[in-house]
DNA sequence: GTGATTGCAAATCTTTTGCACTAAA
DNA sequence: TTTAGTGCAAAAGATTTGCAATCAC
């Protein structure tokens, strides 16, 4: 653990975030469970269960800070709540609406034959792909 | 207008929705402004300005019913609010986070060279692509 | 009439904010 | 110290819900 812990500390410092008790503990928890997709509420519950004394507001702050620092990614699959992705490098997602589960699709598994040019004055920031899946034989939902 | 109105009525009846005053008026408003992407709140304001007496709850009901009936689509670009798309056929989207604007990308403008197989027991429902764009020369977003 | 639809207000859920307190540098 | 970070509770924003009144068939 000390190696990973140390690693987390260095990464936090590298992006200009003070390695506070809460951030280190959350980073550790996220590292231990990676790769995965987590909501703020989920992480909050898990942190409390793990004995990490942290508030929900800090969970939100931390997830956004980690994301902005490039340590995590954000996955948008529905308008309800935000999912944060422990994998920040480029990749895509399967999403099963019925179960709410998100699965990673490695970047190499999808290739664009062609992509449209962005509107004038704009550049492409990134391309999100969500492959929506459902059980065989069931209706759309 | 009577042609379109009649058309809207028939389409509503065809999908099993009673052509009530509110649904017909909203359908008409949506038809008149198509193609576009609209939030519930936007449609609510426009409906009131157009003199359509309708509640926000009914706007939500109606948008979801139209979407479920296949008359509209839903675009997920962020976790804040839902956008409903007057175009229900397959296509993709540009999204400019800075302005909140959504632009259509015709289906032919994107081609997948390869797509991953869905997990066992699952089938692909549809593939959503959001090309996130930003102004040239500016940082992250 | 009868069941679907609507409006309203309250409730719910997720996320953000303001501010006093605490901790890292 | 000095500034960033945290917790709490309240606020904000989007959406849903319960139920009585209303409308389409």
XYZ file of C-alpha atoms (C1' of nucleotides) in Angstrom:
332
model
C 0.000 0.000 0.000
C 2.699 2.478 0.772
C 3.928 2.289 -2.783
C 0.562 3.079 -4.232
C -0.089 5.619 -1.553
C 3.158 7.291 -2.336
C 2.319 7.114 -5.996
C -1.007 8.823 -5.399
C 0.690 11.490 -3.372
C 3.168 12.201 -6.109
C 0.474 12.336 -8.727
C -1.560 14.765 -6.691
C 1.417 16.987 -6.145
C 2.307 16.743 -9.806
C -1.022 18.274 -10.771
C -0.905 20.933 -8.101
C -3.367 19.403 -5.656
C -2.393 19.277 -2.016
C -2.240 15.657 -0.880
C -4.767 16.024 1.893
C -6.031 13.136 3.964
C -9.326 13.007 2.048
C -7.804 13.234 -1.406
C -5.193 10.612 -0.635
C -7.763 8.249 0.817
C -10.135 8.712 -2.115
C -7.305 8.343 -4.615
C -6.310 5.138 -2.870
C -9.861 3.832 -2.884
C -10.195 4.626 -6.573
C -6.834 3.064 -7.384
C -7.777 -0.081 -5.486
C -11.023 -0.509 -7.394
C -9.863 0.604 -10.838
C -10.823 0.250 -13.586
C -14.394 1.286 -12.967
C -17.107 3.889 -13.343
C -18.421 5.471 -10.213
C -20.977 8.079 -9.194
C -20.379 10.630 -6.476
C -22.965 8.973 -4.265
C -21.415 5.522 -4.744
C -17.966 6.758 -3.856
C -19.393 8.564 -0.858
C -20.994 5.389 0.486
C -17.881 3.333 -0.128
C -15.638 5.899 1.479
C -17.773 5.993 4.598
C -17.851 2.221 4.769
C -14.097 2.200 4.468
C -13.928 4.515 7.448
C -12.872 7.546 5.466
C -14.359 10.596 7.085
C -15.384 12.724 4.163
C -18.378 14.805 3.141
C -20.381 14.490 -0.041
C -19.376 18.016 -1.023
C -15.748 16.986 -0.822
C -16.471 13.919 -2.927
C -17.842 16.158 -5.644
C -14.957 18.574 -5.309
C -12.428 15.782 -5.442
C -13.949 13.990 -8.420
C -14.083 17.213 -10.385
C -10.556 18.138 -9.407
C -9.222 14.713 -10.357
C -11.092 14.911 -13.636
C -9.905 18.403 -14.430
C -6.366 17.329 -13.600
C -6.661 14.528 -16.117
C -6.429 11.773 -13.521
C -9.961 10.616 -14.274
C -12.507 10.871 -17.042
C -16.190 11.656 -17.087
C -18.704 9.451 -18.866
C -22.031 10.821 -19.994
C -24.611 8.133 -20.626
C -27.783 9.680 -19.279
C -29.003 12.930 -17.890
C -29.574 11.667 -14.391
C -26.208 11.544 -12.740
C -22.545 11.814 -13.609
C -20.232 8.835 -13.840
C -16.542 9.274 -13.241
C -14.120 6.930 -14.916
C -10.901 5.796 -13.300
C -9.493 5.432 -16.794
C -8.679 8.831 -18.218
C -7.049 7.777 -21.460
C -9.061 7.694 -24.680
C -11.607 4.901 -24.932
C -15.321 4.348 -25.463
C -18.226 2.747 -23.604
C -20.962 0.190 -23.697
C -24.006 1.205 -21.700
C -26.800 -1.098 -20.637
C -29.732 1.087 -19.720
C -31.617 -1.779 -18.102
C -28.902 -2.485 -15.566
C -27.192 0.900 -15.532
C -23.869 -0.809 -16.166
C -21.053 0.787 -18.104
C -18.301 -1.252 -19.755
C -15.147 0.020 -21.341
C -14.426 -0.332 -25.025
C -10.721 0.008 -25.778
C -9.801 2.755 -28.178
C -8.559 0.292 -30.799
C -11.906 -1.488 -30.939
C -13.553 1.383 -32.766
C -12.280 3.044 -35.884
C -13.853 5.902 -37.759
C -13.758 5.531 -41.481
C -14.696 9.146 -41.773
C -15.524 11.989 -39.449
C -17.190 15.294 -40.324
C -15.225 18.531 -40.270
C -16.151 20.706 -37.295
C -18.077 23.939 -37.891
C -15.935 26.953 -38.909
C -13.817 28.325 -36.087
C -14.214 25.144 -34.058
C -11.927 22.224 -33.470
C -12.700 18.725 -32.279
C -12.024 18.328 -28.593
C -12.840 14.663 -28.365
C -15.235 12.087 -29.720
C -17.499 10.262 -27.301
C -19.058 7.000 -28.344
C -21.689 5.219 -26.288
C -22.776 1.870 -27.650
C -26.163 1.298 -26.090
C -26.854 -2.353 -25.535
C -29.798 -4.392 -24.316
C -30.671 -8.004 -23.708
C -31.327 -10.132 -26.737
C -34.983 -10.575 -27.662
C -36.195 -7.772 -25.456
C -37.924 -4.643 -26.667
C -36.255 -1.288 -26.979
C -36.998 0.294 -23.574
C -51.348 24.756 -40.988
C -54.374 22.541 -41.172
C -52.410 20.042 -43.226
C -49.632 19.822 -40.712
C -52.114 19.892 -37.898
C -53.978 17.038 -39.432
C -50.696 15.261 -39.989
C -49.776 15.655 -36.349
C -53.158 14.350 -35.324
C -52.795 11.277 -37.479
C -49.309 10.600 -36.216
C -50.458 10.860 -32.639
C -53.349 8.529 -33.264
C -51.068 6.165 -35.125
C -48.903 5.724 -32.032
C -51.841 5.429 -29.682
C -51.722 8.888 -28.139
C -54.957 10.803 -27.863
C -54.695 13.989 -29.879
C -55.424 16.357 -27.033
C -55.242 20.102 -27.337
C -51.866 20.245 -25.582
C -50.261 17.424 -27.534
C -51.466 18.786 -30.844
C -50.270 22.290 -30.041
C -46.873 21.060 -28.880
C -46.530 18.780 -31.875
C -47.325 21.724 -34.113
C -44.819 23.938 -32.349
C -42.151 21.272 -32.672
C -42.963 20.658 -36.322
C -42.774 24.378 -37.057
C -39.341 24.721 -35.517
C -37.801 21.438 -36.639
C -35.084 20.390 -36.956
C -33.822 21.353 -33.546
C -32.842 20.240 -30.044
C -34.939 21.492 -27.206
C -35.080 21.178 -23.449
C -38.315 20.814 -21.507
C -37.892 24.265 -20.029
C -37.285 25.842 -23.456
C -40.362 24.248 -24.930
C -42.352 25.318 -21.905
C -41.377 28.962 -22.335
C -42.051 28.903 -26.063
C -45.403 27.243 -25.617
C -46.495 29.851 -23.103
C -45.310 32.644 -25.375
C -47.266 31.073 -28.199
C -50.342 31.212 -26.020
C -50.504 27.468 -25.449
C -51.841 26.831 -22.004
C -49.778 23.930 -20.782
C -47.984 22.959 -17.589
C -44.352 21.987 -17.256
C -45.385 18.543 -16.064
C -47.312 18.051 -19.271
C -44.304 19.208 -21.275
C -42.247 16.480 -19.654
C -44.987 13.917 -20.145
C -45.418 14.880 -23.766
C -41.730 14.912 -24.640
C -41.263 11.495 -23.091
C -44.349 10.125 -24.809
C -43.266 11.489 -28.181
C -39.814 10.056 -27.663
C -41.067 6.682 -26.567
C -43.379 6.627 -29.569
C -40.410 7.203 -31.842
C -41.563 10.641 -32.963
C -38.559 12.292 -31.341
C -35.101 11.389 -30.152
C -33.187 12.135 -26.991
C -29.682 13.527 -27.050
C -27.397 13.034 -24.095
C -24.527 15.489 -24.028
C -24.194 16.290 -20.352
C -25.649 15.290 -17.062
C -27.441 18.546 -16.438
C -30.590 18.459 -18.482
C -32.142 16.425 -21.258
C -32.313 17.562 -24.845
C -35.046 16.273 -27.090
C -34.432 16.040 -30.793
C -37.118 16.658 -33.373
C -35.217 14.319 -35.656
C -35.754 10.752 -34.576
C -33.933 8.956 -37.369
C -30.339 7.845 -36.920
C -27.743 10.585 -36.836
C -25.025 11.971 -34.600
C -24.172 15.253 -32.898
C -21.644 17.993 -32.454
C -21.716 19.562 -29.018
C -20.112 22.831 -28.040
C -19.850 22.856 -24.287
C -18.986 26.541 -24.171
C -22.186 27.626 -25.871
C -24.363 24.641 -25.063
C -25.221 24.309 -28.740
C -25.935 20.999 -30.414
C -25.613 20.489 -34.160
C -26.696 17.496 -36.161
C -24.251 15.269 -37.982
C -25.952 13.291 -40.738
C -25.652 9.551 -40.442
C -23.564 9.271 -43.618
C -20.939 11.655 -42.270
C -19.606 9.067 -39.860
C -18.618 5.558 -40.693
C -17.321 2.929 -38.356
C -14.478 0.922 -39.726
C -14.972 -1.515 -36.913
C -17.205 -1.858 -33.899
C -16.749 -4.176 -30.923
C -19.031 -7.134 -30.396
C -21.478 -6.560 -27.535
C -21.048 -8.581 -24.334
C -22.574 -12.081 -24.382
C -26.358 -12.075 -24.312
C -26.525 -8.452 -25.350
C -27.264 -6.802 -28.644
C -26.474 -3.311 -29.838
C -29.452 -1.021 -29.494
C -27.870 2.017 -31.052
C -24.601 3.863 -31.226
C -24.456 7.419 -29.948
C -21.652 9.663 -31.083
C -21.040 13.087 -29.617
C -18.234 15.036 -31.242
C -17.242 17.592 -28.646
C -15.991 20.792 -30.198
C -14.486 24.013 -28.899
C -13.162 27.257 -30.270
C -9.814 27.159 -31.967
C -6.847 28.225 -29.866
C -8.661 27.970 -26.559
C -7.759 25.634 -23.753
C -9.688 22.535 -22.683
C -13.198 24.031 -22.744
C -69.937 7.705 -18.314
C -65.185 6.025 -18.216
C -60.577 6.021 -18.539
C -56.861 8.856 -20.289
C -54.868 13.392 -19.682
C -53.800 17.610 -17.392
C -52.428 21.100 -13.846
C -50.666 22.238 -9.656
C -47.899 21.875 -5.830
C -45.061 19.174 -3.272
C -41.540 15.871 -3.283
C -37.282 13.815 -4.942
C -32.734 13.624 -6.599
C -28.334 15.339 -7.984
C -25.213 18.875 -7.675
C -23.591 23.460 -6.135
C -22.758 27.185 -2.904
C -21.666 30.075 1.277
C -19.219 30.261 5.096
C -16.988 29.090 9.366
C -13.472 25.803 10.640
C -9.274 22.967 9.850
C -5.157 21.574 8.002
C -1.159 21.742 4.743
C 2.897 24.444 3.337
C 1.018 32.416 9.272
C -1.226 32.107 5.126
C -3.815 29.889 1.831
C -6.003 25.854 0.264
C -9.206 22.456 1.585
C -13.165 20.629 4.222
C -17.842 19.969 6.366
C -22.297 21.256 6.980
C -26.545 22.863 5.845
C -29.018 25.423 2.729
C -29.901 26.479 -2.038
C -30.461 25.545 -6.708
C -31.910 23.122 -10.863
C -34.160 19.297 -13.266
C -37.470 15.992 -13.155
C -41.164 13.149 -11.066
C -45.246 12.225 -8.414
C -49.939 12.350 -6.178
C -54.276 13.613 -6.758
C -58.337 16.197 -7.993
C -60.270 18.337 -12.009
C -60.975 17.967 -17.022
C -61.228 16.156 -21.580
C -61.574 12.692 -25.449
C -64.009 8.883 -26.921
